[in-house]
Amino acid sequence: GVGVSVVNALSEYVYVCICRDGYIYRQDYKNGYTNSELLKVSNTFNRGTLIRFKPNLIYFNNIRFNYGVLDQKFRELSFLNSGIRINLSDNRKKKRNDVYLFVGGIKTFVEQLNVKKNDIHEVLYFKGNKNEIYLECALQWTRSYNENVFCYTNNIRQKEGGSHMSGLRGALTKIFNLYMENYIFSKKNKVHVLGDDIREGLVSVLSVKLSDPKFSSQTKEKLVSVDVKFVVESIISKKLYNYLLESPCIAKIICNRILESFKAREAAKKAKEIVRKKDFLEFNKLNGRLAGCQVKDSFYSELYLVEGDSAGGSAKQARSRFNQAIL
């Protein structure tokens, strides 16, 4: 909420022109302070805002803008706001002009994220609103082993997720367990898959928009608005379950992918238990054959290796318990 204030404070000049309510308004700023009154210039039928600014060399030793950073940001914004067109022009030595317009919105976003991955079905897309919270969600499973969920609030990405991610994860776990219990497993064969099984290979973009979001810090890395979690979980649960019922072929493909993850996790768990059990038995087997001594300092202690139970028993009777150990 302080972005334009900071830009103004750190700029040599800022020029603002706003068209609204049938008029053009203008104001200039210099070195962070107003340089003119708010002027009502003329009548207009246009709407929009024009801002020009120049970073102040007093605060920056380099004011060269990075085209790649702007390119990524505007591309992201055009995905998150379906149908909006953004023009980015670079009038420096290497002149360049890019236009960003993605009518498919976040659905196209997910498709582009998965261009080099082996996706297994079409992109699932849901949208809805409740309690003045608007959401869009696109989902696609791939053969990858990683989960990639991109969460946004009012066009700002939360790298640490937050309440909207919790709502999505809760909905996925609940709905896929419910659907698989009712339509995939037999009565004797039911298993409860975990959230990690369900989200393996998932690529998703989740965008929520609301009037007063709460974040964990000024950098907005994590959304903490509690009501968002319940709204997201409620809308995604309803729409995802209906989609699975209406598209049984795709539902089966996704469920088979989830079951592969479940079986792989169970196999890895059993293998780990076998290794741990083996190590435990070998340790106990060795420990059961060792008759330790009282002294703990290895400098004063002796270890006798004896073959066979009979010789071992004789050695134990003849030894000094204080510093002689028998194996």
Short mmCIF file of C-alpha atoms in Angstrom, two decimals:
data_model
loop_
_atom_site.label_atom_id
_atom_site.label_comp_id
_atom_site.label_asym_id
_atom_site.label_seq_id
_atom_site.Cartn_x
_atom_site.Cartn_y
_atom_site.Cartn_z
CA GLY A 1 0.00 0.00 0.00
CA VAL A 2 3.01 2.36 0.04
CA GLY A 3 4.39 1.64 -3.44
CA VAL A 4 3.60 4.97 -5.15
CA SER A 5 4.61 6.92 -2.02
CA VAL A 6 8.05 5.27 -2.03
CA VAL A 7 8.46 5.86 -5.78
CA ASN A 8 7.63 9.55 -5.26
CA ALA A 9 10.02 9.89 -2.30
CA LEU A 10 12.94 8.40 -4.28
CA SER A 11 12.28 10.16 -7.59
CA GLU A 12 13.73 13.32 -9.10
CA TYR A 13 10.28 14.07 -10.49
CA VAL A 14 6.85 12.40 -10.73
CA TYR A 15 4.12 13.47 -13.15
CA VAL A 16 0.56 12.20 -12.60
CA CYS A 17 -2.36 12.63 -15.01
CA ILE A 18 -5.75 11.05 -14.19
CA CYS A 19 -8.87 10.92 -16.39
CA ARG A 20 -12.07 10.28 -14.42
CA ASP A 21 -15.56 11.67 -13.80
CA GLY A 22 -15.42 13.57 -17.10
CA TYR A 23 -12.27 15.59 -16.30
CA ILE A 24 -8.48 15.45 -16.66
CA TYR A 25 -6.60 16.04 -13.38
CA ARG A 26 -2.87 16.68 -13.15
CA GLN A 27 -0.24 17.17 -10.45
CA ASP A 28 3.58 17.33 -10.45
CA TYR A 29 6.04 16.33 -7.73
CA LYS A 30 9.74 17.11 -7.33
CA ASN A 31 12.16 15.32 -4.99
CA GLY A 32 9.22 13.81 -3.11
CA TYR A 33 7.29 17.06 -2.60
CA THR A 34 4.36 18.59 -4.49
CA ASN A 35 5.51 20.97 -7.20
CA SER A 36 2.02 22.13 -8.28
CA GLU A 37 -1.55 22.23 -7.06
CA LEU A 38 -4.02 19.57 -8.17
CA LEU A 39 -5.20 21.00 -11.49
CA LYS A 40 -8.47 20.28 -13.28
CA VAL A 41 -7.16 20.65 -16.84
CA SER A 42 -10.12 20.00 -19.16
CA ASN A 43 -13.13 17.85 -19.97
CA THR A 44 -12.70 14.29 -21.31
CA PHE A 45 -14.59 11.12 -22.10
CA ASN A 46 -11.50 8.98 -21.41
CA ARG A 47 -10.63 7.03 -18.27
CA GLY A 48 -7.21 6.01 -17.03
CA THR A 49 -4.01 7.07 -15.30
CA LEU A 50 -0.63 8.16 -16.67
CA ILE A 51 2.39 8.25 -14.36
CA ARG A 52 5.90 9.32 -15.35
CA PHE A 53 8.82 9.24 -12.95
CA LYS A 54 12.62 9.40 -12.92
CA PRO A 55 14.61 7.71 -10.11
CA ASN A 56 16.85 10.13 -8.20
CA LEU A 57 20.61 9.55 -8.55
CA ILE A 58 21.05 10.80 -4.99
CA TYR A 59 19.62 7.45 -3.82
CA PHE A 60 20.61 5.14 -6.70
CA ASN A 61 24.00 4.60 -8.32
CA ASN A 62 22.36 2.73 -11.20
CA ILE A 63 18.94 3.59 -12.66
CA ARG A 64 19.07 1.18 -15.59
CA PHE A 65 15.80 -0.76 -15.70
CA ASN A 66 15.97 -4.55 -16.14
CA TYR A 67 13.74 -5.51 -19.09
CA GLY A 68 13.60 -9.17 -18.01
CA VAL A 69 12.11 -8.31 -14.60
CA LEU A 70 9.40 -6.14 -16.19
CA ASP A 71 8.74 -8.75 -18.89
CA GLN A 72 8.10 -11.46 -16.28
CA LYS A 73 5.89 -9.20 -14.13
CA PHE A 74 3.69 -7.98 -16.98
CA ARG A 75 3.37 -11.47 -18.45
CA GLU A 76 2.19 -12.69 -15.04
CA LEU A 77 -0.31 -9.82 -14.72
CA SER A 78 -1.79 -10.51 -18.16
CA PHE A 79 -2.35 -14.17 -17.21
CA LEU A 80 -4.02 -13.21 -13.93
CA ASN A 81 -6.35 -10.69 -15.61
CA SER A 82 -7.81 -12.49 -18.61
CA GLY A 83 -8.33 -10.25 -21.64
CA ILE A 84 -6.22 -7.32 -20.41
CA ARG A 85 -3.58 -6.05 -22.86
CA ILE A 86 -0.23 -4.72 -21.62
CA ASN A 87 2.31 -3.04 -23.88
CA LEU A 88 5.97 -2.93 -22.80
CA SER A 89 8.26 -0.72 -24.90
CA ASP A 90 12.01 -0.26 -24.56
CA ASN A 91 13.26 2.84 -26.41
CA ARG A 92 16.93 2.45 -25.48
CA LYS A 93 19.61 1.30 -27.93
CA LYS A 94 18.12 -2.15 -28.50
CA LYS A 95 14.55 -1.06 -29.25
CA ARG A 96 11.98 -3.65 -28.27
CA ASN A 97 8.21 -3.82 -27.93
CA ASP A 98 6.15 -6.65 -26.42
CA VAL A 99 2.39 -7.04 -26.15
CA TYR A 100 0.90 -9.30 -23.48
CA LEU A 101 -2.64 -10.55 -24.04
CA PHE A 102 -3.78 -13.98 -22.82
CA VAL A 103 -7.51 -14.51 -23.26
CA GLY A 104 -7.23 -17.95 -21.62
CA GLY A 105 -6.03 -16.39 -18.34
CA ILE A 106 -4.60 -18.70 -15.70
CA LYS A 107 -5.66 -21.77 -17.71
CA THR A 108 -3.16 -20.69 -20.39
CA PHE A 109 -0.70 -19.91 -17.58
CA VAL A 110 -0.74 -23.54 -16.42
CA GLU A 111 -0.48 -24.83 -19.99
CA GLN A 112 2.66 -22.74 -20.53
CA LEU A 113 4.15 -23.87 -17.20
CA ASN A 114 3.72 -27.48 -18.36
CA VAL A 115 5.05 -27.06 -21.91
CA LYS A 116 8.19 -29.10 -21.15
CA LYS A 117 6.49 -31.51 -18.76
CA ASN A 118 4.55 -34.68 -19.51
CA ASP A 119 0.97 -33.68 -18.62
CA ILE A 120 -1.63 -36.45 -18.46
CA HIS A 121 -4.92 -34.58 -19.01
CA GLU A 122 -6.45 -31.22 -19.97
CA VAL A 123 -6.31 -28.28 -17.56
CA LEU A 124 -9.09 -28.14 -14.95
CA TYR A 125 -10.41 -24.60 -14.44
CA PHE A 126 -12.75 -23.36 -11.72
CA LYS A 127 -13.94 -19.94 -10.65
CA GLY A 128 -16.44 -18.61 -8.15
CA ASN A 129 -17.11 -16.05 -5.45
CA LYS A 130 -18.45 -16.06 -1.94
CA ASN A 131 -18.56 -13.43 0.81
CA GLU A 132 -17.07 -10.90 -1.66
CA ILE A 133 -14.03 -13.12 -2.21
CA TYR A 134 -13.46 -13.97 -5.87
CA LEU A 135 -11.27 -16.91 -6.90
CA GLU A 136 -9.90 -18.59 -10.01
CA CYS A 137 -8.07 -21.91 -9.98
CA ALA A 138 -6.42 -23.98 -12.72
CA LEU A 139 -5.08 -27.51 -12.08
CA GLN A 140 -3.14 -30.06 -14.13
CA TRP A 141 -1.33 -33.24 -13.10
CA THR A 142 1.92 -34.29 -14.77
CA ARG A 143 4.40 -37.17 -14.60
CA SER A 144 6.72 -34.98 -12.54
CA TYR A 145 7.36 -35.84 -8.88
CA ASN A 146 7.17 -32.23 -7.65
CA GLU A 147 4.22 -30.11 -6.57
CA ASN A 148 4.12 -26.57 -8.02
CA VAL A 149 1.33 -24.34 -6.73
CA PHE A 150 1.45 -20.61 -7.51
CA CYS A 151 -0.77 -18.55 -5.19
CA TYR A 152 -1.78 -14.92 -5.77
CA THR A 153 -3.79 -12.36 -3.85
CA ASN A 154 -4.87 -9.25 -5.77
CA ASN A 155 -2.24 -10.05 -8.45
CA ILE A 156 0.59 -10.36 -5.89
CA ARG A 157 2.30 -13.73 -5.52
CA GLN A 158 2.70 -15.35 -2.08
CA LYS A 159 5.78 -17.57 -2.28
CA GLU A 160 5.02 -18.97 1.19
CA GLY A 161 1.37 -19.66 0.34
CA GLY A 162 -1.01 -19.08 3.22
CA SER A 163 -4.72 -19.48 3.87
CA HIS A 164 -5.70 -19.76 0.17
CA MET A 165 -3.17 -22.59 -0.33
CA SER A 166 -4.43 -24.33 2.83
CA GLY A 167 -7.98 -24.16 1.48
CA LEU A 168 -6.94 -25.66 -1.87
CA ARG A 169 -4.98 -28.48 -0.23
CA GLY A 170 -7.85 -29.26 2.15
CA ALA A 171 -10.32 -29.44 -0.73
CA LEU A 172 -8.09 -31.74 -2.83
CA THR A 173 -7.50 -34.19 0.03
CA LYS A 174 -11.17 -34.33 1.05
CA ILE A 175 -12.69 -34.61 -2.43
CA PHE A 176 -10.31 -37.17 -3.93
CA ASN A 177 -10.63 -39.45 -0.89
CA LEU A 178 -14.41 -39.13 -1.10
CA TYR A 179 -14.55 -39.75 -4.85
CA MET A 180 -12.13 -42.71 -4.78
CA GLU A 181 -13.98 -44.27 -1.86
CA ASN A 182 -17.28 -44.06 -3.74
CA TYR A 183 -16.23 -44.79 -7.32
CA ILE A 184 -12.73 -46.30 -7.50
CA PHE A 185 -12.23 -48.75 -4.64
CA SER A 186 -14.23 -51.85 -3.83
CA LYS A 187 -15.54 -52.24 -0.27
CA LYS A 188 -12.66 -54.59 0.65
CA ASN A 189 -9.97 -52.51 -1.05
CA LYS A 190 -10.43 -49.03 0.45
CA VAL A 191 -7.34 -46.97 1.31
CA HIS A 192 -6.92 -43.43 2.58
CA VAL A 193 -4.51 -41.47 0.38
CA LEU A 194 -2.58 -38.58 1.88
CA GLY A 195 -2.39 -35.02 0.61
CA ASP A 196 1.21 -35.62 -0.55
CA ASP A 197 0.02 -38.52 -2.74
CA ILE A 198 -2.68 -36.36 -4.30
CA ARG A 199 -0.46 -33.34 -4.98
CA GLU A 200 2.52 -35.21 -6.47
CA GLY A 201 3.02 -33.93 -10.01
CA LEU A 202 0.38 -31.20 -9.61
CA VAL A 203 0.88 -27.81 -11.27
CA SER A 204 -1.66 -25.22 -10.20
CA VAL A 205 -2.34 -21.49 -10.23
CA LEU A 206 -4.70 -20.11 -7.60
CA SER A 207 -5.75 -16.44 -7.68
CA VAL A 208 -7.98 -14.76 -5.09
CA LYS A 209 -9.19 -11.17 -5.03
CA LEU A 210 -10.67 -9.46 -1.98
CA SER A 211 -10.98 -5.96 -0.58
CA ASP A 212 -8.98 -6.19 2.65
CA PRO A 213 -6.42 -9.03 2.63
CA LYS A 214 -4.20 -9.67 5.67
CA PHE A 215 -0.56 -10.68 5.20
CA SER A 216 2.09 -11.94 7.60
CA SER A 217 4.47 -9.11 6.65
CA GLN A 218 4.81 -5.97 4.50
CA THR A 219 6.42 -8.07 1.73
CA LYS A 220 3.11 -10.02 1.43
CA GLU A 221 4.85 -13.41 1.18
CA LYS A 222 2.05 -15.21 3.07
CA LEU A 223 -1.72 -14.62 3.22
CA VAL A 224 -3.21 -14.97 6.72
CA SER A 225 -6.86 -13.97 6.14
CA VAL A 226 -8.68 -16.83 7.88
CA ASP A 227 -11.98 -16.47 5.99
CA VAL A 228 -10.19 -17.03 2.65
CA LYS A 229 -9.32 -20.63 3.62
CA PHE A 230 -12.95 -21.61 4.15
CA VAL A 231 -14.18 -19.84 1.00
CA VAL A 232 -11.51 -21.47 -1.20
CA GLU A 233 -12.08 -24.92 0.31
CA SER A 234 -15.86 -24.62 -0.06
CA ILE A 235 -15.85 -23.47 -3.71
CA ILE A 236 -13.09 -25.82 -4.92
CA SER A 237 -14.64 -28.82 -3.13
CA LYS A 238 -18.03 -28.35 -4.77
CA LYS A 239 -16.76 -27.61 -8.26
CA LEU A 240 -14.04 -30.29 -8.25
CA TYR A 241 -16.42 -33.03 -7.11
CA ASN A 242 -18.95 -32.09 -9.79
CA TYR A 243 -16.20 -32.08 -12.42
CA LEU A 244 -15.02 -35.56 -11.42
CA LEU A 245 -18.60 -36.86 -11.64
CA GLU A 246 -19.16 -35.26 -15.06
CA SER A 247 -15.75 -36.30 -16.51
CA PRO A 248 -15.18 -39.91 -15.38
CA CYS A 249 -12.40 -40.56 -17.95
CA ILE A 250 -10.24 -37.68 -16.72
CA ALA A 251 -11.16 -38.51 -13.12
CA LYS A 252 -9.87 -42.06 -13.63
CA ILE A 253 -6.60 -40.80 -15.15
CA ILE A 254 -5.98 -38.49 -12.18
CA CYS A 255 -6.97 -41.14 -9.62
CA ASN A 256 -4.60 -43.69 -11.22
CA ARG A 257 -1.81 -41.09 -10.98
CA ILE A 258 -2.61 -40.58 -7.29
CA LEU A 259 -2.67 -44.34 -6.66
CA GLU A 260 0.78 -44.66 -8.28
CA SER A 261 2.09 -42.09 -5.81
CA PHE A 262 0.37 -43.91 -2.93
CA LYS A 263 1.84 -47.30 -3.90
CA ALA A 264 5.32 -45.82 -4.38
CA ARG A 265 5.16 -44.18 -0.94
CA GLU A 266 3.97 -47.41 0.69
CA ALA A 267 6.73 -49.42 -1.03
CA ALA A 268 9.36 -46.90 0.09
CA LYS A 269 7.97 -47.02 3.63
CA LYS A 270 8.16 -50.83 3.75
CA ALA A 271 11.70 -50.83 2.34
CA LYS A 272 12.76 -48.34 4.99
CA GLU A 273 11.17 -50.44 7.74
CA ILE A 274 12.99 -53.57 6.50
CA VAL A 275 16.35 -51.74 6.55
CA ARG A 276 15.68 -50.35 10.03
CA LYS A 277 14.57 -53.76 11.32
CA LYS A 278 17.65 -55.41 9.84
CA ASP A 279 19.95 -52.82 11.39
CA PHE A 280 18.16 -53.18 14.74
CA LEU A 281 18.45 -56.97 14.72
CA GLU A 282 22.11 -56.89 13.76
CA PHE A 283 22.83 -54.38 16.51
CA ASN A 284 20.94 -56.44 19.09
CA LYS A 285 22.59 -59.64 17.89
CA LEU A 286 26.00 -58.07 18.43
CA ASN A 287 24.94 -56.46 21.69
CA GLY A 288 23.69 -59.82 23.03
CA ARG A 289 27.11 -61.41 22.40
CA LEU A 290 29.04 -58.67 24.18
CA ALA A 291 29.83 -58.79 27.89
CA GLY A 292 31.01 -55.26 28.66
CA CYS A 293 33.36 -54.08 31.40
CA GLN A 294 32.92 -51.46 34.12
CA VAL A 295 35.57 -48.96 33.05
CA LYS A 296 34.49 -46.63 30.19
CA ASP A 297 37.90 -45.32 29.17
CA SER A 298 39.23 -47.34 26.21
CA PHE A 299 42.83 -46.69 27.32
CA TYR A 300 42.38 -48.94 30.40
CA SER A 301 40.02 -51.53 28.92
CA GLU A 302 40.66 -54.75 26.96
CA LEU A 303 38.44 -56.59 24.47
CA TYR A 304 38.78 -60.39 24.04
CA LEU A 305 37.32 -62.00 20.89
CA VAL A 306 36.29 -65.58 21.71
CA GLU A 307 34.88 -68.20 19.33
CA GLY A 308 31.88 -70.23 20.53
CA ASP A 309 29.54 -70.16 23.51
CA SER A 310 31.61 -72.64 25.57
CA ALA A 311 34.84 -70.68 25.27
CA GLY A 312 32.89 -67.47 25.82
CA GLY A 313 31.47 -68.77 29.09
CA SER A 314 34.91 -69.83 30.33
CA ALA A 315 36.42 -66.46 29.39
CA LYS A 316 33.67 -64.57 31.25
CA GLN A 317 34.36 -66.59 34.43
CA ALA A 318 38.10 -65.99 34.24
CA ARG A 319 38.12 -62.29 33.31
CA SER A 320 38.32 -59.15 35.43
CA ARG A 321 34.97 -57.40 35.12
CA PHE A 322 36.59 -54.08 35.87
CA ASN A 323 38.46 -53.65 32.59
CA GLN A 324 38.05 -56.81 30.46
CA ALA A 325 35.20 -57.22 27.95
CA ILE A 326 34.37 -60.47 26.12
CA LEU A 327 32.83 -60.72 22.64
#
